[in-house]
PDB file of C-alpha atoms and ligand atoms in Angstrom:
ATOM      1  CA  MET Z  24     184.544 121.996 -36.173  1.00 58.00           C
ATOM      2  CA  ALA Z  25     185.762 118.667 -34.789  1.00 69.00           C
ATOM      3  CA  THR Z  26     186.511 115.792 -37.162  1.00 78.00           C
ATOM      4  CA  GLY Z  27     184.302 112.731 -37.211  1.00 71.00           C
ATOM      5  CA  ILE Z  28     186.706 110.798 -35.065  1.00 76.00           C
ATOM      6  CA  ASN Z  29     186.918 113.676 -32.545  1.00 88.00           C
ATOM      7  CA  LYS Z  30     183.241 114.081 -32.378  1.00 90.00           C
ATOM      8  CA  GLN Z  31     182.976 110.343 -31.418  1.00 91.00           C
ATOM      9  CA  LYS Z  32     185.504 111.055 -28.694  1.00 92.00           C
ATOM     10  CA  ILE Z  33     183.408 113.980 -27.442  1.00 93.00           C
ATOM     11  CA  VAL Z  34     180.146 111.846 -27.392  1.00 93.00           C
ATOM     12  CA  SER Z  35     182.050 109.098 -25.494  1.00 93.00           C
ATOM     13  CA  ALA Z  36     183.254 111.645 -22.954  1.00 92.00           C
ATOM     14  CA  ILE Z  37     179.708 112.991 -22.423  1.00 92.00           C
ATOM     15  CA  PHE Z  38     178.663 109.376 -21.586  1.00 90.00           C
ATOM     16  CA  SER Z  39     181.611 108.580 -19.335  1.00 89.00           C
ATOM     17  CA  LYS Z  40     182.024 111.927 -17.584  1.00 82.00           C
ATOM     18  CA  GLY Z  41     178.497 113.277 -17.630  1.00 71.00           C
ATOM     19  CA  LYS Z  42     176.196 112.665 -14.670  1.00 71.00           C
ATOM     20  CA  LYS Z  43     174.039 109.629 -14.954  1.00 69.00           C
ATOM     21  CA  ILE Z  44     170.494 110.792 -14.563  1.00 64.00           C
ATOM     22  CA  PRO Z  45     168.159 108.153 -13.205  1.00 62.00           C
ATOM     23  CA  GLN Z  46     165.339 107.778 -15.735  1.00 64.00           C
ATOM     24  CA  GLY Z  47     162.714 107.244 -13.034  1.00 59.00           C
ATOM     25  CA  GLU Z  48     159.054 107.320 -14.064  1.00 62.00           C
ATOM     26  CA  VAL Z  49     159.633 109.648 -16.999  1.00 68.00           C
ATOM     27  CA  THR Z  50     160.444 106.711 -19.280  1.00 69.00           C
ATOM     28  CA  THR Z  51     157.066 104.989 -18.639  1.00 83.00           C
ATOM     29  CA  LEU Z  52     154.856 108.055 -18.930  1.00 92.00           C
ATOM     30  CA  PRO Z  53     151.991 107.691 -21.409  1.00 94.00           C
ATOM     31  CA  VAL Z  54     152.125 109.832 -24.548  1.00 96.00           C
ATOM     32  CA  MET Z  55     149.873 112.640 -23.268  1.00 97.00           C
ATOM     33  CA  GLU Z  56     151.661 112.970 -19.989  1.00 97.00           C
ATOM     34  CA  GLN Z  57     154.993 112.934 -21.903  1.00 96.00           C
ATOM     35  CA  VAL Z  58     153.764 115.960 -23.824  1.00 97.00           C
ATOM     36  CA  ILE Z  59     153.117 117.863 -20.590  1.00 97.00           C
ATOM     37  CA  TYR Z  60     156.517 116.713 -19.205  1.00 97.00           C
ATOM     38  CA  SER Z  61     158.305 118.024 -22.421  1.00 97.00           C
ATOM     39  CA  ILE Z  62     156.924 121.441 -21.809  1.00 97.00           C
ATOM     40  CA  CYS Z  63     158.304 121.361 -18.331  1.00 96.00           C
ATOM     41  CA  ARG Z  64     161.637 119.961 -19.592  1.00 96.00           C
ATOM     42  CA  GLU Z  65     162.565 122.271 -22.447  1.00 96.00           C
ATOM     43  CA  GLY Z  66     165.436 124.536 -21.527  1.00 95.00           C
ATOM     44  CA  THR Z  67     166.083 122.970 -18.133  1.00 92.00           C
ATOM     45  CA  CYS Z  68     167.384 119.736 -16.510  1.00 89.00           C
ATOM     46  CA  ALA Z  69     165.666 116.518 -15.486  1.00 90.00           C
ATOM     47  CA  GLU Z  70     165.699 117.448 -11.756  1.00 89.00           C
ATOM     48  CA  LEU Z  71     163.721 120.695 -12.167  1.00 91.00           C
ATOM     49  CA  ALA Z  72     161.328 119.268 -14.770  1.00 93.00           C
ATOM     50  CA  ASP Z  73     160.664 116.249 -12.607  1.00 92.00           C
ATOM     51  CA  LYS Z  74     159.661 118.575  -9.655  1.00 93.00           C
ATOM     52  CA  ALA Z  75     157.455 120.755 -11.910  1.00 95.00           C
ATOM     53  CA  TYR Z  76     155.724 117.666 -13.483  1.00 95.00           C
ATOM     54  CA  LYS Z  77     155.125 116.025 -10.061  1.00 94.00           C
ATOM     55  CA  SER Z  78     153.679 119.228  -8.713  1.00 95.00           C
ATOM     56  CA  LEU Z  79     151.210 119.345 -11.713  1.00 95.00           C
ATOM     57  CA  ALA Z  80     150.304 115.651 -11.559  1.00 94.00           C
ATOM     58  CA  GLU Z  81     149.873 115.491  -7.848  1.00 94.00           C
ATOM     59  CA  GLY Z  82     148.695 118.975  -7.015  1.00 93.00           C
ATOM     60  CA  PHE Z  83     145.489 118.841  -9.075  1.00 94.00           C
ATOM     61  CA  PHE Z  84     142.610 116.421  -8.950  1.00 94.00           C
ATOM     62  CA  ASP Z  85     143.121 115.303 -12.582  1.00 96.00           C
ATOM     63  CA  TRP Z  86     144.130 116.780 -16.020  1.00 97.00           C
ATOM     64  CA  ASN Z  87     140.822 118.374 -16.459  1.00 97.00           C
ATOM     65  CA  GLU Z  88     141.333 120.397 -13.342  1.00 97.00           C
ATOM     66  CA  VAL Z  89     144.724 121.514 -14.793  1.00 97.00           C
ATOM     67  CA  ARG Z  90     142.950 122.467 -18.014  1.00 97.00           C
ATOM     68  CA  VAL Z  91     140.354 124.758 -16.276  1.00 97.00           C
ATOM     69  CA  SER Z  92     142.907 126.261 -13.948  1.00 97.00           C
ATOM     70  CA  SER Z  93     144.294 129.858 -14.227  1.00 96.00           C
ATOM     71  CA  THR Z  94     147.726 130.372 -15.740  1.00 96.00           C
ATOM     72  CA  ARG Z  95     148.734 131.683 -12.332  1.00 96.00           C
ATOM     73  CA  GLU Z  96     147.830 128.433 -10.586  1.00 96.00           C
ATOM     74  CA  ILE Z  97     149.879 126.432 -13.058  1.00 96.00           C
ATOM     75  CA  GLU Z  98     152.781 128.827 -12.778  1.00 96.00           C
ATOM     76  CA  ASP Z  99     152.921 128.082  -9.074  1.00 94.00           C
ATOM     77  CA  CYS Z 100     153.924 124.518 -10.008  1.00 93.00           C
ATOM     78  CA  LEU Z 101     156.743 125.684 -12.129  1.00 93.00           C
ATOM     79  CA  HIS Z 102     158.702 127.302  -9.443  1.00 86.00           C
ATOM     80  CA  GLY Z 103     162.346 128.110 -10.370  1.00 87.00           C
ATOM     81  CA  MET Z 104     161.840 127.486 -14.053  1.00 91.00           C
ATOM     82  CA  SER Z 105     162.486 129.946 -16.893  1.00 92.00           C
ATOM     83  CA  ARG Z 106     159.523 131.431 -18.783  1.00 94.00           C
ATOM     84  CA  PRO Z 107     156.844 130.065 -16.363  1.00 95.00           C
ATOM     85  CA  ILE Z 108     154.009 132.119 -17.937  1.00 96.00           C
ATOM     86  CA  GLU Z 109     154.666 130.802 -21.422  1.00 96.00           C
ATOM     87  CA  ARG Z 110     155.015 127.128 -20.146  1.00 97.00           C
ATOM     88  CA  ALA Z 111     151.782 127.493 -18.136  1.00 97.00           C
ATOM     89  CA  THR Z 112     149.916 128.944 -21.138  1.00 97.00           C
ATOM     90  CA  ARG Z 113     151.084 126.102 -23.331  1.00 97.00           C
ATOM     91  CA  ILE Z 114     150.109 123.408 -20.826  1.00 98.00           C
ATOM     92  CA  ILE Z 115     146.576 124.713 -20.599  1.00 97.00           C
ATOM     93  CA  GLN Z 116     146.332 125.427 -24.318  1.00 97.00           C
ATOM     94  CA  PHE Z 117     147.406 121.852 -25.107  1.00 97.00           C
ATOM     95  CA  LEU Z 118     145.014 120.215 -22.609  1.00 97.00           C
ATOM     96  CA  GLN Z 119     142.159 122.513 -23.962  1.00 97.00           C
ATOM     97  CA  GLU Z 120     142.809 121.561 -27.623  1.00 97.00           C
ATOM     98  CA  LEU Z 121     143.172 117.851 -26.770  1.00 97.00           C
ATOM     99  CA  PHE Z 122     139.956 117.830 -24.866  1.00 97.00           C
ATOM    100  CA  GLU Z 123     138.105 119.788 -27.560  1.00 96.00           C
ATOM    101  CA  THR Z 124     139.232 117.246 -30.220  1.00 94.00           C
ATOM    102  CA  THR Z 125     139.064 113.933 -28.403  1.00 94.00           C
ATOM    103  CA  TYR Z 126     136.897 114.592 -25.175  1.00 95.00           C
ATOM    104  CA  SER Z 127     139.578 112.726 -23.263  1.00 95.00           C
ATOM    105  CA  PHE Z 128     143.143 113.231 -21.807  1.00 95.00           C
ATOM    106  CA  GLU Z 129     144.893 110.389 -23.457  1.00 93.00           C
ATOM    107  CA  MET Z 130     146.961 109.931 -26.710  1.00 95.00           C
ATOM    108  CA  GLU Z 131     147.851 106.342 -26.686  1.00 95.00           C
ATOM    109  CA  PHE Z 132     146.230 106.125 -30.170  1.00 94.00           C
ATOM    110  CA  LEU Z 133     149.405 107.632 -31.550  1.00 95.00           C
ATOM    111  CA  HIS Z 134     151.253 104.356 -31.004  1.00 94.00           C
ATOM    112  CA  LYS Z 135     149.057 102.917 -33.818  1.00 94.00           C
ATOM    113  CA  LYS Z 136     150.036 105.525 -36.338  1.00 94.00           C
ATOM    114  CA  GLY Z 137     153.752 104.851 -36.683  1.00 92.00           C
ATOM    115  CA  VAL Z 138     156.476 107.320 -35.577  1.00 93.00           C
ATOM    116  CA  LYS Z 139     156.337 109.583 -38.581  1.00 93.00           C
ATOM    117  CA  GLN Z 140     152.584 110.046 -38.698  1.00 95.00           C
ATOM    118  CA  ALA Z 141     152.439 110.385 -34.817  1.00 95.00           C
ATOM    119  CA  THR Z 142     155.060 113.096 -34.871  1.00 94.00           C
ATOM    120  CA  LYS Z 143     153.184 114.791 -37.649  1.00 95.00           C
ATOM    121  CA  HIS Z 144     149.917 114.572 -35.674  1.00 95.00           C
ATOM    122  CA  LEU Z 145     151.689 116.143 -32.529  1.00 95.00           C
ATOM    123  CA  SER Z 146     153.010 119.032 -34.580  1.00 94.00           C
ATOM    124  CA  ARG Z 147     149.487 120.145 -35.396  1.00 95.00           C
ATOM    125  CA  TYR Z 148     148.803 121.137 -31.783  1.00 96.00           C
ATOM    126  CA  GLN Z 149     149.152 124.916 -31.121  1.00 95.00           C
ATOM    127  CA  ALA Z 150     151.265 124.275 -28.062  1.00 94.00           C
ATOM    128  CA  ALA Z 151     153.638 121.882 -29.953  1.00 95.00           C
ATOM    129  CA  ASN Z 152     157.064 122.922 -31.096  1.00 95.00           C
ATOM    130  CA  ASP Z 153     160.016 121.047 -32.515  1.00 95.00           C
ATOM    131  CA  TYR Z 154     161.342 120.208 -29.071  1.00 96.00           C
ATOM    132  CA  LEU Z 155     158.099 118.688 -27.910  1.00 97.00           C
ATOM    133  CA  GLY Z 156     157.746 116.534 -31.026  1.00 96.00           C
ATOM    134  CA  ALA Z 157     161.357 115.289 -30.719  1.00 96.00           C
ATOM    135  CA  TRP Z 158     161.008 114.654 -26.941  1.00 96.00           C
ATOM    136  CA  VAL Z 159     157.870 112.569 -27.288  1.00 96.00           C
ATOM    137  CA  THR Z 160     159.317 110.692 -30.291  1.00 95.00           C
ATOM    138  CA  GLN Z 161     162.387 109.822 -28.234  1.00 94.00           C
ATOM    139  CA  ARG Z 162     160.696 108.981 -24.821  1.00 94.00           C
ATOM    140  CA  SER Z 163     157.370 107.588 -25.866  1.00 94.00           C
ATOM    141  CA  LEU Z 164     157.068 106.693 -29.552  1.00 94.00           C
ATOM    142  CA  GLY Z 165     160.188 104.598 -29.900  1.00 92.00           C
ATOM    143  CA  GLY Z 166     161.764 106.779 -32.619  1.00 94.00           C
ATOM    144  CA  HIS Z 167     165.229 108.237 -32.861  1.00 95.00           C
ATOM    145  CA  ALA Z 168     165.170 112.024 -32.226  1.00 95.00           C
ATOM    146  CA  ILE Z 169     167.427 114.305 -30.284  1.00 96.00           C
ATOM    147  CA  PRO Z 170     165.259 117.195 -28.836  1.00 96.00           C
ATOM    148  CA  LEU Z 171     167.087 120.539 -29.253  1.00 96.00           C
ATOM    149  CA  ASP Z 172     166.458 123.416 -26.813  1.00 96.00           C
ATOM    150  CA  SER Z 173     168.743 126.280 -26.409  1.00 94.00           C
ATOM    151  CA  PRO Z 174     171.023 124.743 -23.774  1.00 95.00           C
ATOM    152  CA  THR Z 175     171.527 121.678 -25.999  1.00 95.00           C
ATOM    153  CA  LEU Z 176     172.362 123.948 -29.000  1.00 94.00           C
ATOM    154  CA  ARG Z 177     174.715 126.069 -27.018  1.00 94.00           C
ATOM    155  CA  ILE Z 178     176.741 123.258 -25.556  1.00 95.00           C
ATOM    156  CA  THR Z 179     176.876 121.111 -28.744  1.00 94.00           C
ATOM    157  CA  LYS Z 180     178.202 123.998 -30.675  1.00 94.00           C
ATOM    158  CA  ARG Z 181     180.863 124.924 -28.022  1.00 94.00           C
ATOM    159  CA  LEU Z 182     181.869 121.327 -27.866  1.00 94.00           C
ATOM    160  CA  GLY Z 183     182.273 121.248 -31.681  1.00 93.00           C
ATOM    161  CA  LEU Z 184     179.641 118.518 -32.219  1.00 92.00           C
ATOM    162  CA  VAL Z 185     177.699 120.977 -34.360  1.00 89.00           C
ATOM    163  CA  ASP Z 186     179.289 123.503 -36.782  1.00 85.00           C
ATOM    164  CA  LYS Z 187     178.846 127.088 -35.511  1.00 81.00           C
ATOM    165  CA  SER Z 188     177.398 128.094 -38.814  1.00 83.00           C
ATOM    166  CA  GLN Z 189     174.597 125.404 -38.711  1.00 84.00           C
ATOM    167  CA  GLU Z 190     171.340 127.229 -37.935  1.00 84.00           C
ATOM    168  CA  GLU Z 191     168.640 124.912 -39.331  1.00 90.00           C
ATOM    169  CA  THR Z 192     167.138 122.665 -36.475  1.00 89.00           C
ATOM    170  CA  ALA Z 193     166.459 119.889 -38.794  1.00 88.00           C
ATOM    171  CA  GLU Z 194     170.005 119.841 -40.096  1.00 91.00           C
ATOM    172  CA  ILE Z 195     171.621 120.103 -36.653  1.00 93.00           C
ATOM    173  CA  ARG Z 196     169.280 117.321 -35.346  1.00 93.00           C
ATOM    174  CA  GLY Z 197     170.210 115.191 -38.394  1.00 92.00           C
ATOM    175  CA  SER Z 198     173.955 115.416 -37.546  1.00 92.00           C
ATOM    176  CA  LEU Z 199     173.438 114.647 -33.894  1.00 94.00           C
ATOM    177  CA  GLU Z 200     171.105 111.693 -34.559  1.00 94.00           C
ATOM    178  CA  HIS Z 201     173.828 110.323 -36.955  1.00 93.00           C
ATOM    179  CA  LEU Z 202     176.401 110.515 -34.133  1.00 93.00           C
ATOM    180  CA  ILE Z 203     174.366 109.323 -31.194  1.00 95.00           C
ATOM    181  CA  PRO Z 204     172.970 105.798 -31.311  1.00 94.00           C
ATOM    182  CA  LYS Z 205     169.265 105.546 -30.777  1.00 94.00           C
ATOM    183  CA  ALA Z 206     169.630 103.474 -27.683  1.00 94.00           C
ATOM    184  CA  LYS Z 207     171.711 106.269 -26.136  1.00 93.00           C
ATOM    185  CA  GLY Z 208     169.469 109.148 -27.273  1.00 94.00           C
ATOM    186  CA  ALA Z 209     167.780 109.754 -23.857  1.00 93.00           C
ATOM    187  CA  GLU Z 210     171.015 109.390 -21.932  1.00 92.00           C
ATOM    188  CA  PHE Z 211     172.652 111.971 -24.260  1.00 94.00           C
ATOM    189  CA  THR Z 212     169.849 114.404 -23.793  1.00 94.00           C
ATOM    190  CA  ASP Z 213     169.836 114.135 -20.047  1.00 92.00           C
ATOM    191  CA  ALA Z 214     173.622 114.277 -19.656  1.00 93.00           C
ATOM    192  CA  ILE Z 215     174.054 117.330 -22.010  1.00 93.00           C
ATOM    193  CA  SER Z 216     171.256 119.287 -20.333  1.00 91.00           C
ATOM    194  CA  GLN Z 217     172.668 118.562 -16.817  1.00 91.00           C
ATOM    195  CA  ILE Z 218     176.113 119.922 -17.900  1.00 93.00           C
ATOM    196  CA  ALA Z 219     174.458 122.940 -19.459  1.00 93.00           C
ATOM    197  CA  VAL Z 220     172.652 123.742 -16.202  1.00 90.00           C
ATOM    198  CA  GLU Z 221     175.672 122.984 -13.872  1.00 92.00           C
ATOM    199  CA  PHE Z 222     178.526 124.423 -15.946  1.00 94.00           C
ATOM    200  CA  CYS Z 223     177.807 125.581 -19.552  1.00 95.00           C
ATOM    201  CA  HIS Z 224     175.893 128.631 -18.748  1.00 95.00           C
ATOM    202  CA  ASP Z 225     175.087 131.100 -21.468  1.00 93.00           C
ATOM    203  CA  SER Z 226     177.372 133.796 -20.030  1.00 93.00           C
ATOM    204  CA  ASN Z 227     180.351 132.858 -17.880  1.00 93.00           C
ATOM    205  CA  PRO Z 228     180.545 129.100 -18.305  1.00 95.00           C
ATOM    206  CA  ARG Z 229     182.325 127.424 -15.556  1.00 95.00           C
ATOM    207  CA  CYS Z 230     184.912 125.720 -17.840  1.00 95.00           C
ATOM    208  CA  PRO Z 231     187.712 125.200 -15.199  1.00 94.00           C
ATOM    209  CA  THR Z 232     185.424 122.777 -13.287  1.00 94.00           C
ATOM    210  CA  CYS Z 233     183.638 121.278 -16.246  1.00 95.00           C
ATOM    211  CA  PRO Z 234     184.109 117.585 -16.712  1.00 93.00           C
ATOM    212  CA  LEU Z 235     184.202 117.984 -20.493  1.00 94.00           C
ATOM    213  CA  VAL Z 236     186.827 120.793 -20.685  1.00 94.00           C
ATOM    214  CA  SER Z 237     189.575 118.466 -22.013  1.00 92.00           C
ATOM    215  CA  GLU Z 238     187.302 117.630 -25.046  1.00 91.00           C
ATOM    216  CA  CYS Z 239     185.925 121.125 -25.592  1.00 93.00           C
ATOM    217  CA  GLN Z 240     187.370 123.486 -28.103  1.00 88.00           C
ATOM    218  CA  TYR Z 241     185.595 126.537 -26.646  1.00 92.00           C
ATOM    219  CA  GLY Z 242     186.509 125.777 -23.132  1.00 93.00           C
ATOM    220  CA  LYS Z 243     190.189 125.149 -23.846  1.00 92.00           C
ATOM    221  CA  ALA Z 244     190.372 128.459 -25.743  1.00 91.00           C
ATOM    222  CA  ARG Z 245     188.897 130.312 -22.860  1.00 89.00           C
ATOM    223  CA  LEU Z 246     191.415 128.817 -20.384  1.00 87.00           C
ATOM    224  CA  LYS Z 247     194.437 129.483 -22.475  1.00 80.00           C
ATOM    225  CA  PRO Z 248     196.641 132.056 -20.721  1.00 74.00           C
ATOM    226  CA  VAL Z 249     196.730 135.390 -22.620  1.00 68.00           C
ATOM    227  CA  LYS Z 250     200.264 136.125 -23.760  1.00 66.00           C
ATOM    228  CA  LYS Z 251     201.423 139.446 -22.573  1.00 65.00           C
ATOM    229  CA  SER Z 252     203.062 141.669 -25.126  1.00 65.00           C
ATOM    230  CA  PRO Z 253     206.671 142.413 -24.227  1.00 65.00           C
ATOM    231  CA  LYS Z 254     207.171 145.702 -22.504  1.00 64.00           C
ATOM    232  CA  ALA Z 255     208.911 148.287 -24.654  1.00 59.00           C
ATOM    233  CA  LYS Z 256     212.490 149.072 -23.419  1.00 59.00           C
ATOM    234  CA  PRO Z 257     212.920 152.544 -22.053  1.00 59.00           C
ATOM    235  CA  GLY Z 258     214.266 154.807 -24.849  1.00 53.00           C
ATOM    236  CA  ALA Z 259     213.390 152.396 -27.551  1.00 51.00           C
ATOM    237  CA  LYS Z 260     211.593 153.859 -30.592  1.00 47.00           C
TER     238      LYS Z 260
HETATM  239  S1  SF4 N 329     184.322 123.388 -21.037  1.00 72.89           S
HETATM  240 FE1  SF4 N 329     183.135 125.241 -20.750  1.00 72.89          FE
HETATM  241  S2  SF4 N 329     182.266 125.740 -22.830  1.00 72.89           S
HETATM  242 FE2  SF4 N 329     182.881 123.568 -22.846  1.00 72.89          FE
HETATM  243  S3  SF4 N 329     181.188 122.357 -22.323  1.00 72.89           S
HETATM  244 FE3  SF4 N 329     182.295 122.762 -20.381  1.00 72.89          FE
HETATM  245  S4  SF4 N 329     181.410 124.631 -19.574  1.00 72.89           S
HETATM  246 FE4  SF4 N 329     180.803 124.485 -21.683  1.00 72.89          FE
END
C-alpha cells in the first residue's frame, strides 16, 4: 500500500490528469431526483448516467407515471447500462415506497433533519444501498461522503489508495474521506469513475494509455517487461 505522502500524490494526479467532468444540472437536482440519479449512476460514468436520467425525466409525464410503468418501460431508458432490470426495479420500488409514505414525490424535508439523520432516513428505503446514501449525502445534503461502487473500489485498490485487504465499506470510505477534501469529493468521484470506464476495466485494463499509470503500482507492475530466463547452454547439465 502507498504511504500517506504517496497517496496524496496519487490524489493530486487524479485531479490534474483525470478528465474534468462538467457538473451540469446534477449538482442542482432536488433530493428525490438525486436518489433516482444515483441509481442510474452506480457502476457507471456521468455521461451514461446523465443520458439515462434525462430519458427518465423527459420521457414520462411525471414521476408518478414512472412509478406506475412497467420494469420493461423503465429499462428502455437505461440503454447501454449494466444491470438494467435491477436498476429499473429499484427506481419503481423507491418511487412506490416514497409515494405510499408521503403521497408526494419530493424529499426536501430531509434538509431539515441534518446530514446524519437524513442519511439514516434514506437508508430505510428498500431500494437504498450504501452507494445511494453516500451519493445523496455528497451531492444534495452537503455532507462529506465518497460513494463506493465496484469501479471505484477496483481502481482505488489498484492505485494503492486503499489497502487490498480492506473489505469493509465503512472503513474504506473513512480512509478515502480522510484523503479527499470535502470540497473535492464530487470531482474525485467523477474523475475516478471516468477513468474506470475508459481505462481501468475489470479485465484487461488499458494501462499503457491510462493517464495515471506513472502513479499506479498495479499498472506499473503490469507494464514491467518479463525477464526471460537465460537459455541453457547445449551440453550443460
Ligand atoms: S494504470 Fe492500469 S490499473 Fe492503474 S489506474 Fe490506470 S488502467 Fe487502472
